[in-house]
Short mmCIF file of C-alpha atoms in Angstrom, two decimals:
data_model
loop_
_atom_site.label_atom_id
_atom_site.label_comp_id
_atom_site.label_asym_id
_atom_site.label_seq_id
_atom_site.Cartn_x
_atom_site.Cartn_y
_atom_site.Cartn_z
CA MET Y 842 0.00 0.00 0.00
CA LYS Y 843 2.92 2.31 0.70
CA LEU Y 844 4.19 1.90 -2.86
CA LEU Y 845 0.74 2.82 -4.17
CA GLN Y 846 0.96 6.20 -2.48
CA VAL Y 847 4.41 7.01 -3.88
CA PRO Y 848 4.05 9.53 -6.74
CA THR Y 849 5.77 8.82 -10.04
CA ALA Y 850 8.21 11.65 -9.38
CA ASN Y 851 9.51 9.82 -6.27
CA LEU Y 852 9.23 6.21 -7.43
CA GLU Y 853 12.66 6.19 -9.06
CA GLU Y 854 14.30 7.15 -5.76
CA ARG Y 855 12.33 4.44 -3.93
CA ILE Y 856 13.51 1.83 -6.44
CA LYS Y 857 17.11 2.99 -6.11
CA GLU Y 858 16.90 2.56 -2.34
CA GLU Y 859 15.65 -1.02 -2.77
CA LEU Y 860 18.40 -1.80 -5.27
CA GLU Y 861 21.03 -0.55 -2.83
CA GLU Y 862 19.60 -2.52 0.08
CA ASN Y 863 19.00 -5.81 -1.76
CA PRO Y 864 21.82 -7.21 -3.94
CA ALA Y 865 19.49 -9.95 -5.24
CA LEU Y 866 17.48 -7.28 -7.08
CA GLU Y 867 18.94 -5.71 -10.19
CA GLN Y 868 18.10 -3.65 -13.25
CA SER Y 869 18.26 -5.57 -16.47
CA GLU Y 870 19.39 -2.64 -18.63
CA GLU Y 871 22.46 -1.82 -16.54
CA ASP Y 872 25.70 -3.69 -15.98
CA HIS Y 873 25.35 -5.43 -12.66
CA ASP Y 874 28.22 -5.27 -10.17
CA ASP Y 875 29.01 -8.90 -9.55
CA GLN Y 876 31.50 -8.32 -6.72
CA PHE Y 877 29.06 -9.33 -4.03
CA ASP Y 878 27.94 -12.35 -6.05
CA ASN Y 879 31.56 -13.38 -6.63
CA ASP Y 880 32.31 -13.17 -2.91
CA LEU Y 881 29.49 -15.59 -2.15
CA LYS Y 882 30.44 -17.81 -5.06
CA ASP Y 883 34.01 -18.01 -3.75
CA GLU Y 884 32.55 -19.12 -0.43
CA PHE Y 885 30.78 -21.99 -2.20
CA ASP Y 886 33.87 -22.95 -4.22
CA ASN Y 887 36.18 -22.92 -1.20
CA ASN Y 888 33.81 -25.02 0.82
CA ALA Y 889 33.41 -27.50 -2.02
CA GLU Y 890 37.16 -28.22 -1.91
CA GLU Y 891 37.17 -28.82 1.85
CA ASP Y 892 36.27 -32.08 3.51
CA TYR Y 893 32.68 -32.41 4.56
CA GLU Y 894 32.27 -31.45 8.21
CA PRO Y 895 29.85 -33.87 9.87
CA ASP Y 896 29.33 -31.64 12.90
CA GLY Y 897 28.42 -28.70 10.68
CA SER Y 898 25.06 -30.15 9.74
CA GLU Y 899 22.42 -28.93 12.17
CA GLU Y 900 18.72 -29.67 12.13
CA GLU Y 901 17.77 -26.08 11.34
CA TYR Y 902 19.72 -26.33 8.07
CA ASP Y 903 18.80 -29.89 7.11
CA ASN Y 904 15.56 -29.21 5.26
CA ILE Y 905 16.17 -26.18 3.05
CA ASP Y 906 13.70 -26.32 0.15
CA ILE Y 907 15.02 -24.38 -2.84
CA SER Y 908 13.04 -26.16 -5.56
CA GLU Y 909 11.03 -23.08 -6.43
CA TYR Y 910 14.25 -21.09 -6.87
CA VAL Y 911 16.16 -23.44 -9.18
CA GLY Y 912 13.42 -24.55 -11.58
CA ASP Y 913 13.29 -23.51 -15.23
CA GLU Y 914 9.89 -21.92 -14.84
CA ASP Y 915 11.15 -18.92 -12.91
CA GLY Y 916 11.97 -17.04 -16.06
CA GLU Y 917 8.69 -15.20 -15.62
CA ILE Y 918 10.04 -13.69 -12.43
CA ALA Y 919 13.21 -12.50 -14.09
CA ASP Y 920 11.44 -10.79 -16.93
CA TYR Y 921 9.71 -7.69 -15.71
CA LYS Y 922 8.77 -4.96 -18.10
CA LEU Y 923 6.60 -1.95 -17.39
CA ARG Y 924 6.85 -0.10 -20.66
CA ASP Y 925 4.10 0.13 -23.24
CA ASP Y 926 5.58 -0.32 -26.70
CA ASN Y 927 2.54 1.24 -28.33
CA TYR Y 928 3.72 4.67 -27.25
CA PRO Y 929 7.51 4.78 -27.42
CA GLU Y 930 7.47 8.56 -27.04
CA VAL Y 931 6.15 8.14 -23.50
CA ASP Y 932 9.15 5.94 -22.71
CA ASP Y 933 11.81 8.42 -23.84
CA ASN Y 934 14.46 9.18 -21.28
CA LYS Y 935 13.53 12.79 -20.83
CA VAL Y 936 15.51 15.07 -18.59
CA VAL Y 937 13.31 16.92 -16.12
CA PRO Y 938 14.50 20.56 -16.02
CA TYR Y 939 15.01 21.37 -12.35
CA ARG Y 940 15.55 25.05 -11.82
CA ILE Y 941 18.56 26.26 -9.87
CA GLU Y 942 17.29 28.61 -7.21
CA THR Y 943 18.40 30.58 -4.18
CA SER Y 944 16.09 30.35 -1.19
CA PHE Y 945 14.43 33.50 0.09
CA HIS Y 946 16.45 33.54 3.31
CA GLU Y 947 19.72 32.95 1.43
CA PHE Y 948 18.80 35.91 -0.77
CA LEU Y 949 18.33 38.12 2.30
CA LEU Y 950 21.56 36.90 3.92
CA GLU Y 951 23.46 37.70 0.72
CA GLN Y 952 22.25 41.30 0.99
CA LEU Y 953 23.10 41.35 4.67
CA GLY Y 954 26.64 40.31 3.81
CA MET Y 955 27.07 43.45 1.73
CA LEU Y 956 26.51 45.74 4.74
CA LYS Y 957 29.25 46.97 7.03
CA LEU Y 958 28.02 45.89 10.44
CA ASP Y 959 29.84 45.04 13.65
CA ASP Y 960 29.57 41.47 14.91
CA ARG Y 961 26.84 42.33 17.42
CA ARG Y 962 24.49 43.99 14.92
CA ARG Y 963 25.17 41.29 12.33
CA ARG Y 964 24.07 38.59 14.75
CA ILE Y 965 20.95 40.60 15.60
CA ALA Y 966 20.21 41.01 11.89
CA GLU Y 967 20.72 37.29 11.26
CA GLN Y 968 18.27 36.48 14.07
CA ILE Y 969 15.68 38.81 12.52
CA VAL Y 970 16.18 37.40 9.01
CA GLY Y 971 15.74 33.90 10.44
CA SER Y 972 12.42 35.02 11.94
CA ILE Y 973 11.02 36.20 8.58
CA ASP Y 974 8.56 33.70 7.07
CA ASP Y 975 8.48 32.53 3.47
CA ASP Y 976 5.90 35.19 2.55
CA GLY Y 977 8.39 37.90 3.59
CA TYR Y 978 6.63 38.95 6.80
CA LEU Y 979 8.18 39.37 10.24
CA ARG Y 980 5.43 38.11 12.51
CA ARG Y 981 7.39 38.19 15.78
CA ASP Y 982 7.13 41.41 17.78
CA ASP Y 983 10.20 43.33 18.94
CA ALA Y 984 9.93 42.10 22.54
CA SER Y 985 9.93 38.45 21.42
CA ILE Y 986 13.00 39.05 19.25
CA VAL Y 987 14.77 40.65 22.23
CA ASP Y 988 14.01 37.48 24.23
CA ASP Y 989 15.23 35.27 21.36
CA LEU Y 990 18.51 37.18 21.25
CA ALA Y 991 19.00 36.80 24.99
CA PHE Y 992 18.28 33.08 25.14
CA ARG Y 993 19.71 31.92 21.82
CA GLN Y 994 22.49 34.38 21.05
CA ASN Y 995 23.37 35.54 24.58
CA ILE Y 996 22.96 39.14 23.37
CA ASP Y 997 21.48 41.71 25.74
CA SER Y 998 19.50 43.99 23.41
CA ASN Y 999 16.40 46.19 23.56
CA GLU Y 1000 13.37 46.92 21.42
CA GLN Y 1001 14.77 50.20 20.08
CA GLU Y 1002 17.93 48.51 18.81
CA VAL Y 1003 15.94 45.67 17.26
CA GLU Y 1004 13.61 48.16 15.54
CA GLU Y 1005 16.61 49.98 14.06
CA VAL Y 1006 17.94 46.76 12.56
CA ILE Y 1007 14.46 45.85 11.26
CA ARG Y 1008 14.29 49.20 9.45
CA LEU Y 1009 17.64 48.37 7.91
CA ILE Y 1010 16.40 44.98 6.68
CA GLN Y 1011 13.23 46.61 5.31
CA SER Y 1012 15.50 48.42 2.83
CA PHE Y 1013 16.43 45.05 1.28
CA ASP Y 1014 14.91 43.61 -1.86
CA PRO Y 1015 12.19 42.66 -2.46
CA ALA Y 1016 10.39 45.81 -1.40
CA GLY Y 1017 8.04 45.16 1.53
CA VAL Y 1018 10.19 42.51 3.20
CA ALA Y 1019 10.19 42.32 7.03
CA ALA Y 1020 6.80 44.07 7.28
CA ARG Y 1021 4.69 43.17 10.29
CA ASP Y 1022 1.34 43.26 8.46
CA LEU Y 1023 -0.17 43.87 5.02
CA GLN Y 1024 -0.62 47.60 5.55
CA GLU Y 1025 3.05 48.09 6.42
CA CYS Y 1026 4.10 45.83 3.54
CA LEU Y 1027 2.20 47.88 0.95
CA LEU Y 1028 3.35 51.18 2.45
CA LEU Y 1029 7.01 50.07 2.33
CA GLN Y 1030 6.61 49.38 -1.37
CA LEU Y 1031 4.98 52.73 -2.01
CA GLN Y 1032 7.69 54.54 -0.03
CA ARG Y 1033 10.28 52.80 -2.22
CA GLN Y 1034 8.43 54.01 -5.33
CA LYS Y 1035 8.20 57.54 -3.89
CA ALA Y 1036 11.98 57.58 -3.39
CA GLU Y 1037 12.28 56.61 -7.06
CA GLY Y 1038 10.29 59.74 -8.02
CA LYS Y 1039 6.87 58.21 -8.66
CA GLU Y 1040 3.64 60.05 -7.78
CA VAL Y 1041 2.23 57.81 -5.07
CA GLU Y 1042 1.37 60.31 -2.30
CA LYS Y 1043 -2.39 59.78 -2.63
CA ALA Y 1044 -1.98 56.01 -2.55
CA ILE Y 1045 0.10 56.37 0.63
CA ALA Y 1046 -2.64 58.56 2.12
CA VAL Y 1047 -5.31 55.98 1.30
CA LEU Y 1048 -3.37 53.12 2.95
CA THR Y 1049 -2.34 55.25 5.92
CA ASP Y 1050 -5.69 56.86 6.80
CA TYR Y 1051 -8.30 54.67 5.09
CA PHE Y 1052 -6.86 51.15 5.06
CA ASP Y 1053 -9.98 49.49 6.52
CA GLU Y 1054 -12.24 51.34 4.07
CA PHE Y 1055 -9.98 50.30 1.21
CA THR Y 1056 -10.01 46.59 2.14
CA LYS Y 1057 -13.81 46.67 2.47
CA LYS Y 1058 -14.13 48.64 -0.78
CA HIS Y 1059 -15.98 51.52 0.83
CA TYR Y 1060 -14.71 53.81 -1.90
CA ASP Y 1061 -17.30 56.52 -1.31
CA LYS Y 1062 -15.87 57.18 2.17
CA ILE Y 1063 -12.36 57.45 0.73
CA GLN Y 1064 -13.53 59.87 -1.95
CA ARG Y 1065 -15.29 62.09 0.58
CA GLY Y 1066 -12.40 62.01 3.01
CA LEU Y 1067 -9.68 62.83 0.48
CA GLY Y 1068 -11.81 64.81 -1.99
CA MET Y 1069 -10.94 62.55 -4.91
CA SER Y 1070 -12.72 62.19 -8.22
CA ASP Y 1071 -13.73 58.84 -9.68
CA GLU Y 1072 -10.78 58.92 -12.09
CA GLY Y 1073 -8.38 59.91 -9.33
CA LEU Y 1074 -9.57 57.08 -7.09
CA LYS Y 1075 -9.39 54.60 -9.96
CA GLU Y 1076 -5.76 55.60 -10.61
CA VAL Y 1077 -4.86 55.22 -6.92
CA ILE Y 1078 -6.53 51.81 -6.69
CA GLY Y 1079 -4.61 50.75 -9.80
CA GLN Y 1080 -1.33 51.72 -8.10
CA ILE Y 1081 -2.17 49.76 -4.97
CA ILE Y 1082 -3.39 46.54 -6.61
CA ARG Y 1083 -0.16 46.34 -8.59
CA LEU Y 1084 1.79 46.01 -5.33
CA THR Y 1085 2.88 42.62 -4.02
CA PRO Y 1086 1.03 41.37 -0.91
CA LYS Y 1087 3.60 38.58 -0.39
CA PRO Y 1088 7.07 39.96 -1.19
CA GLY Y 1089 8.74 36.64 -0.42
CA GLY Y 1090 6.46 34.68 -2.72
CA ASN Y 1091 8.74 34.82 -5.75
CA HIS Y 1092 11.81 33.78 -3.78
CA ALA Y 1093 10.50 31.27 -1.26
CA GLU Y 1094 12.31 27.96 -1.23
CA THR Y 1095 10.24 25.31 -2.90
CA ASN Y 1096 10.23 21.57 -2.76
CA LYS Y 1097 11.50 20.46 -6.16
CA ALA Y 1098 9.45 17.28 -6.06
CA GLU Y 1099 6.34 19.45 -5.77
CA SER Y 1100 7.44 22.10 -8.25
CA TYR Y 1101 6.83 19.90 -11.25
CA VAL Y 1102 3.80 17.74 -11.86
CA VAL Y 1103 4.86 14.39 -13.30
CA PRO Y 1104 1.78 12.69 -14.79
CA ASP Y 1105 1.14 9.12 -13.70
CA PHE Y 1106 -1.13 8.47 -16.71
CA PHE Y 1107 -1.53 9.62 -20.30
CA VAL Y 1108 -4.93 9.54 -22.02
CA TYR Y 1109 -4.87 9.70 -25.83
CA ASN Y 1110 -7.74 10.18 -28.24
CA ASN Y 1111 -6.77 7.80 -31.03
CA GLY Y 1112 -9.26 8.41 -33.83
CA GLY Y 1113 -12.21 8.70 -31.44
CA LYS Y 1114 -11.05 5.87 -29.19
CA LEU Y 1115 -9.59 6.67 -25.79
CA GLU Y 1116 -6.37 4.87 -24.91
CA LEU Y 1117 -4.66 4.85 -21.52
CA THR Y 1118 -0.97 4.34 -20.79
CA LEU Y 1119 1.02 4.50 -17.58
CA ASN Y 1120 4.03 6.72 -17.18
CA SER Y 1121 6.75 4.11 -16.78
CA LYS Y 1122 9.83 6.36 -17.05
CA ASN Y 1123 10.58 5.99 -13.35
CA ALA Y 1124 9.95 2.24 -13.17
CA PRO Y 1125 12.99 0.44 -14.63
CA ASP Y 1126 13.04 -3.21 -15.69
CA LEU Y 1127 13.67 -5.21 -12.52
CA ARG Y 1128 14.69 -8.84 -12.17
CA ILE Y 1129 16.17 -11.36 -9.77
CA SER Y 1130 19.97 -11.57 -9.99
CA GLU Y 1131 20.97 -14.49 -12.19
CA GLY Y 1132 24.15 -14.85 -10.14
CA TYR Y 1133 22.14 -15.50 -7.01
CA LYS Y 1134 19.98 -18.10 -8.74
CA ASP Y 1135 23.09 -19.78 -10.15
CA MET Y 1136 24.52 -20.12 -6.65
CA LEU Y 1137 21.32 -21.82 -5.50
CA ARG Y 1138 21.47 -24.21 -8.46
CA GLU Y 1139 25.09 -25.01 -7.60
CA TYR Y 1140 24.13 -25.68 -4.01
CA ASP Y 1141 21.27 -27.92 -5.18
CA ARG Y 1142 23.64 -30.01 -7.33
CA ALA Y 1143 26.33 -30.31 -4.64
CA SER Y 1144 26.57 -33.63 -2.82
CA LYS Y 1145 28.23 -32.18 0.25
CA LYS Y 1146 26.70 -29.24 2.08
CA ASP Y 1147 28.33 -27.80 5.17
CA LYS Y 1148 26.99 -25.31 7.69
CA ARG Y 1149 28.52 -22.20 6.13
CA GLN Y 1150 27.03 -23.02 2.72
CA LYS Y 1151 23.61 -23.53 4.26
CA GLU Y 1152 23.83 -20.23 6.11
CA ALA Y 1153 24.70 -18.51 2.84
CA VAL Y 1154 21.76 -20.24 1.11
CA LEU Y 1155 19.35 -19.03 3.78
CA PHE Y 1156 20.67 -15.49 3.32
CA ILE Y 1157 20.26 -15.75 -0.46
CA LYS Y 1158 16.71 -17.09 -0.09
CA GLN Y 1159 15.78 -14.15 2.14
CA LYS Y 1160 17.15 -11.64 -0.37
CA ILE Y 1161 15.45 -13.31 -3.32
CA ASP Y 1162 12.14 -13.46 -1.43
CA ALA Y 1163 12.46 -9.74 -0.66
CA ALA Y 1164 13.26 -8.99 -4.31
CA LYS Y 1165 10.26 -11.03 -5.48
CA TRP Y 1166 8.03 -9.19 -3.03
CA PHE Y 1167 9.23 -5.80 -4.27
CA ILE Y 1168 8.77 -6.73 -7.93
CA ASP Y 1169 5.28 -8.05 -7.18
CA ALA Y 1170 4.50 -4.86 -5.26
CA ILE Y 1171 5.53 -2.76 -8.26
CA LYS Y 1172 3.37 -4.93 -10.51
CA GLN Y 1173 0.43 -4.63 -8.10
CA ARG Y 1174 0.91 -0.87 -8.01
CA GLN Y 1175 0.75 -0.64 -11.78
CA HIS Y 1176 -2.28 -2.94 -11.91
CA THR Y 1177 -4.18 -0.92 -9.29
CA LEU Y 1178 -3.35 2.39 -10.97
CA SER Y 1179 -4.43 1.09 -14.38
CA SER Y 1180 -7.66 -0.33 -12.98
CA VAL Y 1181 -8.67 2.88 -11.17
CA MET Y 1182 -7.70 5.25 -13.98
CA GLY Y 1183 -9.25 3.04 -16.65
CA THR Y 1184 -12.54 3.01 -14.76
CA ILE Y 1185 -12.46 6.80 -14.28
CA MET Y 1186 -11.76 7.22 -18.00
CA GLU Y 1187 -14.76 5.08 -18.89
CA TYR Y 1188 -16.99 6.83 -16.33
CA GLN Y 1189 -16.03 10.32 -17.54
CA HIS Y 1190 -15.70 9.33 -21.20
CA GLU Y 1191 -17.37 12.44 -22.54
CA PHE Y 1192 -15.02 14.78 -20.69
CA PHE Y 1193 -11.91 12.99 -21.96
CA MET Y 1194 -13.32 13.29 -25.49
CA THR Y 1195 -14.30 16.97 -25.31
CA GLY Y 1196 -12.56 18.58 -22.33
CA ASP Y 1197 -15.88 20.22 -21.35
CA GLU Y 1198 -16.13 20.40 -17.54
CA THR Y 1199 -19.91 20.63 -17.70
CA SER Y 1200 -19.96 17.12 -19.20
CA LEU Y 1201 -18.51 15.59 -16.02
CA LYS Y 1202 -20.89 13.11 -14.40
CA PRO Y 1203 -21.51 12.95 -10.65
CA MET Y 1204 -18.95 10.44 -9.36
CA ILE Y 1205 -17.92 9.47 -5.86
CA LEU Y 1206 -15.21 7.13 -4.57
CA LYS Y 1207 -17.77 4.39 -3.98
CA ASP Y 1208 -18.69 4.34 -7.69
CA ILE Y 1209 -15.13 3.52 -8.71
CA ALA Y 1210 -14.55 1.15 -5.78
CA GLU Y 1211 -17.59 -0.94 -6.75
CA ARG Y 1212 -16.54 -1.18 -10.39
CA THR Y 1213 -12.91 -2.05 -9.65
CA MET Y 1214 -13.70 -4.28 -6.64
CA LEU Y 1215 -11.18 -2.26 -4.63
CA ASP Y 1216 -11.51 -0.77 -1.19
CA ILE Y 1217 -12.71 2.86 -1.05
CA SER Y 1218 -9.55 3.81 0.88
CA THR Y 1219 -7.41 2.42 -1.95
CA VAL Y 1220 -9.29 4.44 -4.56
CA SER Y 1221 -8.96 7.51 -2.33
CA ARG Y 1222 -5.16 7.10 -2.13
CA VAL Y 1223 -4.91 6.92 -5.90
CA ALA Y 1224 -7.26 9.86 -6.46
CA ASN Y 1225 -5.48 12.15 -4.02
CA SER Y 1226 -1.90 11.58 -5.12
CA LYS Y 1227 -1.94 10.88 -8.86
CA PHE Y 1228 -2.18 13.00 -12.02
CA VAL Y 1229 -3.37 12.32 -15.56
CA GLN Y 1230 -2.23 14.19 -18.66
CA THR Y 1231 -4.82 14.76 -21.38
CA GLU Y 1232 -4.87 16.88 -24.51
CA PHE Y 1233 -6.85 19.44 -22.48
CA GLY Y 1234 -4.36 19.70 -19.62
CA THR Y 1235 -3.04 17.80 -16.60
CA TYR Y 1236 -5.47 17.03 -13.78
CA ARG Y 1237 -5.30 15.49 -10.33
CA LEU Y 1238 -7.57 12.45 -10.28
CA LYS Y 1239 -9.71 13.86 -7.48
CA PHE Y 1240 -10.75 16.59 -9.95
CA PHE Y 1241 -13.10 14.06 -11.55
CA PHE Y 1242 -14.97 13.28 -8.32
CA SER Y 1243 -17.99 15.32 -7.29
CA GLU Y 1244 -21.38 14.99 -5.63
CA SER Y 1245 -24.65 15.21 -7.53
CA LEU Y 1246 -27.37 17.87 -7.73
CA SER Y 1247 -30.89 17.44 -9.08
CA THR Y 1248 -32.43 19.56 -11.82
CA GLU Y 1249 -36.11 20.42 -12.19
CA SER Y 1250 -36.52 17.44 -14.50
CA GLY Y 1251 -35.13 15.11 -11.83
CA GLU Y 1252 -31.84 14.55 -13.67
CA GLU Y 1253 -28.71 14.28 -11.54
CA VAL Y 1254 -25.82 16.52 -12.58
CA SER Y 1255 -22.32 16.96 -11.16
CA THR Y 1256 -21.80 19.77 -8.68
CA ARG Y 1257 -18.68 20.57 -10.71
CA GLU Y 1258 -20.96 21.40 -13.63
CA VAL Y 1259 -22.88 23.82 -11.40
CA LYS Y 1260 -19.63 25.38 -10.16
CA LYS Y 1261 -18.43 25.85 -13.73
CA ILE Y 1262 -21.68 27.63 -14.69
CA LEU Y 1263 -21.49 29.72 -11.50
CA SER Y 1264 -17.90 30.69 -12.29
CA ASP Y 1265 -18.86 31.66 -15.85
CA MET Y 1266 -21.72 33.82 -14.55
CA ILE Y 1267 -19.43 35.71 -12.19
CA GLU Y 1268 -16.76 36.07 -14.86
CA GLY Y 1269 -19.29 37.64 -17.22
CA GLU Y 1270 -20.87 39.99 -14.67
CA SER Y 1271 -20.54 43.76 -14.68
CA LYS Y 1272 -17.76 44.57 -12.22
CA LYS Y 1273 -19.39 47.91 -11.48
CA LYS Y 1274 -22.46 46.03 -10.26
CA PRO Y 1275 -21.48 42.47 -9.31
CA LEU Y 1276 -24.09 39.75 -8.95
CA SER Y 1277 -25.18 39.01 -5.38
CA ASP Y 1278 -25.60 35.44 -4.14
CA GLU Y 1279 -29.37 35.92 -4.28
CA LYS Y 1280 -29.21 36.96 -7.94
CA LEU Y 1281 -26.87 34.08 -8.79
CA THR Y 1282 -29.31 31.68 -7.13
CA GLU Y 1283 -32.18 33.04 -9.22
CA MET Y 1284 -30.16 32.71 -12.43
CA LEU Y 1285 -29.21 29.11 -11.66
CA GLN Y 1286 -32.80 28.25 -10.80
CA GLU Y 1287 -33.90 29.75 -14.13
CA LYS Y 1288 -31.49 27.33 -15.79
CA GLY Y 1289 -33.26 24.45 -14.04
CA TYR Y 1290 -30.93 23.80 -11.11
CA ASN Y 1291 -32.61 23.26 -7.75
CA ILE Y 1292 -30.18 25.10 -5.53
CA ALA Y 1293 -30.42 27.20 -2.37
CA ARG Y 1294 -28.68 30.53 -1.76
CA ARG Y 1295 -26.51 29.07 1.01
CA THR Y 1296 -25.35 26.36 -1.43
CA VAL Y 1297 -24.43 29.03 -3.97
CA ALA Y 1298 -22.45 30.84 -1.26
CA LYS Y 1299 -20.69 27.58 -0.34
CA TYR Y 1300 -19.74 26.85 -3.98
CA ARG Y 1301 -18.54 30.43 -4.45
CA GLU Y 1302 -16.28 30.12 -1.41
CA GLN Y 1303 -14.94 26.77 -2.67
CA LEU Y 1304 -14.06 28.55 -5.92
CA ASN Y 1305 -12.21 31.22 -3.87
CA ILE Y 1306 -14.50 33.94 -5.24
CA PRO Y 1307 -15.21 36.83 -2.80
CA VAL Y 1308 -18.66 38.27 -2.10
CA ALA Y 1309 -20.19 40.76 -4.54
CA ARG Y 1310 -19.10 43.83 -2.54
CA LEU Y 1311 -15.44 42.80 -2.76
CA ARG Y 1312 -15.69 42.05 -6.47
CA LYS Y 1313 -16.82 45.59 -7.21
CA GLU Y 1314 -14.58 47.70 -9.45
CA LEU Y 1315 -14.80 51.34 -10.53
#
């Protein structure tokens, strides 16, 4: 089950670990290092030349059954191929382009290194930089930083000194770094623009004196308070929304395994017929070491077997059993993935043919579990961690699952279809007069969807769409 959860991007590393731990497992396409095999083989050869030791035969070694390991029928175990020859382009050894990046904190420390600071202030600055989160905000107050310096750095400081160093760090790039809240972050950016000669005084006034009104889009209060025209307010709002609310966002250290989506499946439309293939680039051809099986055959043919040979045979059997288990686990993983994805592809056939989200049928985990005869938890693991590439884009499998909603005619439709229509309605609304949840409910009901206002509000929130008042634009 653990292998089933491993994404394709990490499967190669998992296989490498198993290859390193188990010398009885090898890749067929690479030259195998036979040193370990030769060492064991020498052990057999040396013992074969020695006289048989009667006292070396103990009961625990007397009945070692290796018939299943030395037969001719085990060729099926040795041959293990995951590739699909129908689509050789999927099997190409492509190089994934990992970007070389400097983490956000490394970027700040590089700038800190350019300043002429004494050792005391540099250590204070390093403590502050280490307290900045990945978004670029400093969310620890001055008093807490003073305590950190005392306990961790053995530096007796005060809030005034800490604030001076914070102001110094706030001059670093990107603009807005080390701000304590959003208001300060935006103001730091505007102050930087003002120093560059840009006309941003009104925008600074809005964020300084009318920040709450601005966030709640009470523009009429701002206009009255600052005596601004509609055009003047529109220009100021344009200046503010172009600022960066998370200055560290473009520099934050990322997990490379999560930076790139590696599809687990590929769905092709071959002349009107859908065809599914697995991404097998990270699953090399695995087999049982022939050297290990040869040693077992040699032991089976030998007339004299001493204790050391039998101990070696037991070790080899354990390694071969572990290798067989791992190969079978990989096969089971591929079988389960193919079964689940194939069933999803059949269930959502129309979507994979057209790419139209409104054509998605209501589908829950139980539907796929019943068709594949798998446990719901197994289907859930596949749906939550795997991706499929189609000609319309790459999707996480859980994208295709949704509850149902009834229409006036009694037909069940996917809630994703309703969300798509709701999103299109909001996208096409007049931003000067956005549609309220009540109006959206009426429009959906006119289209035949039996839906309540609170359900519309819930779907809107799931789509990360704000309420009408916050969608309003001048």
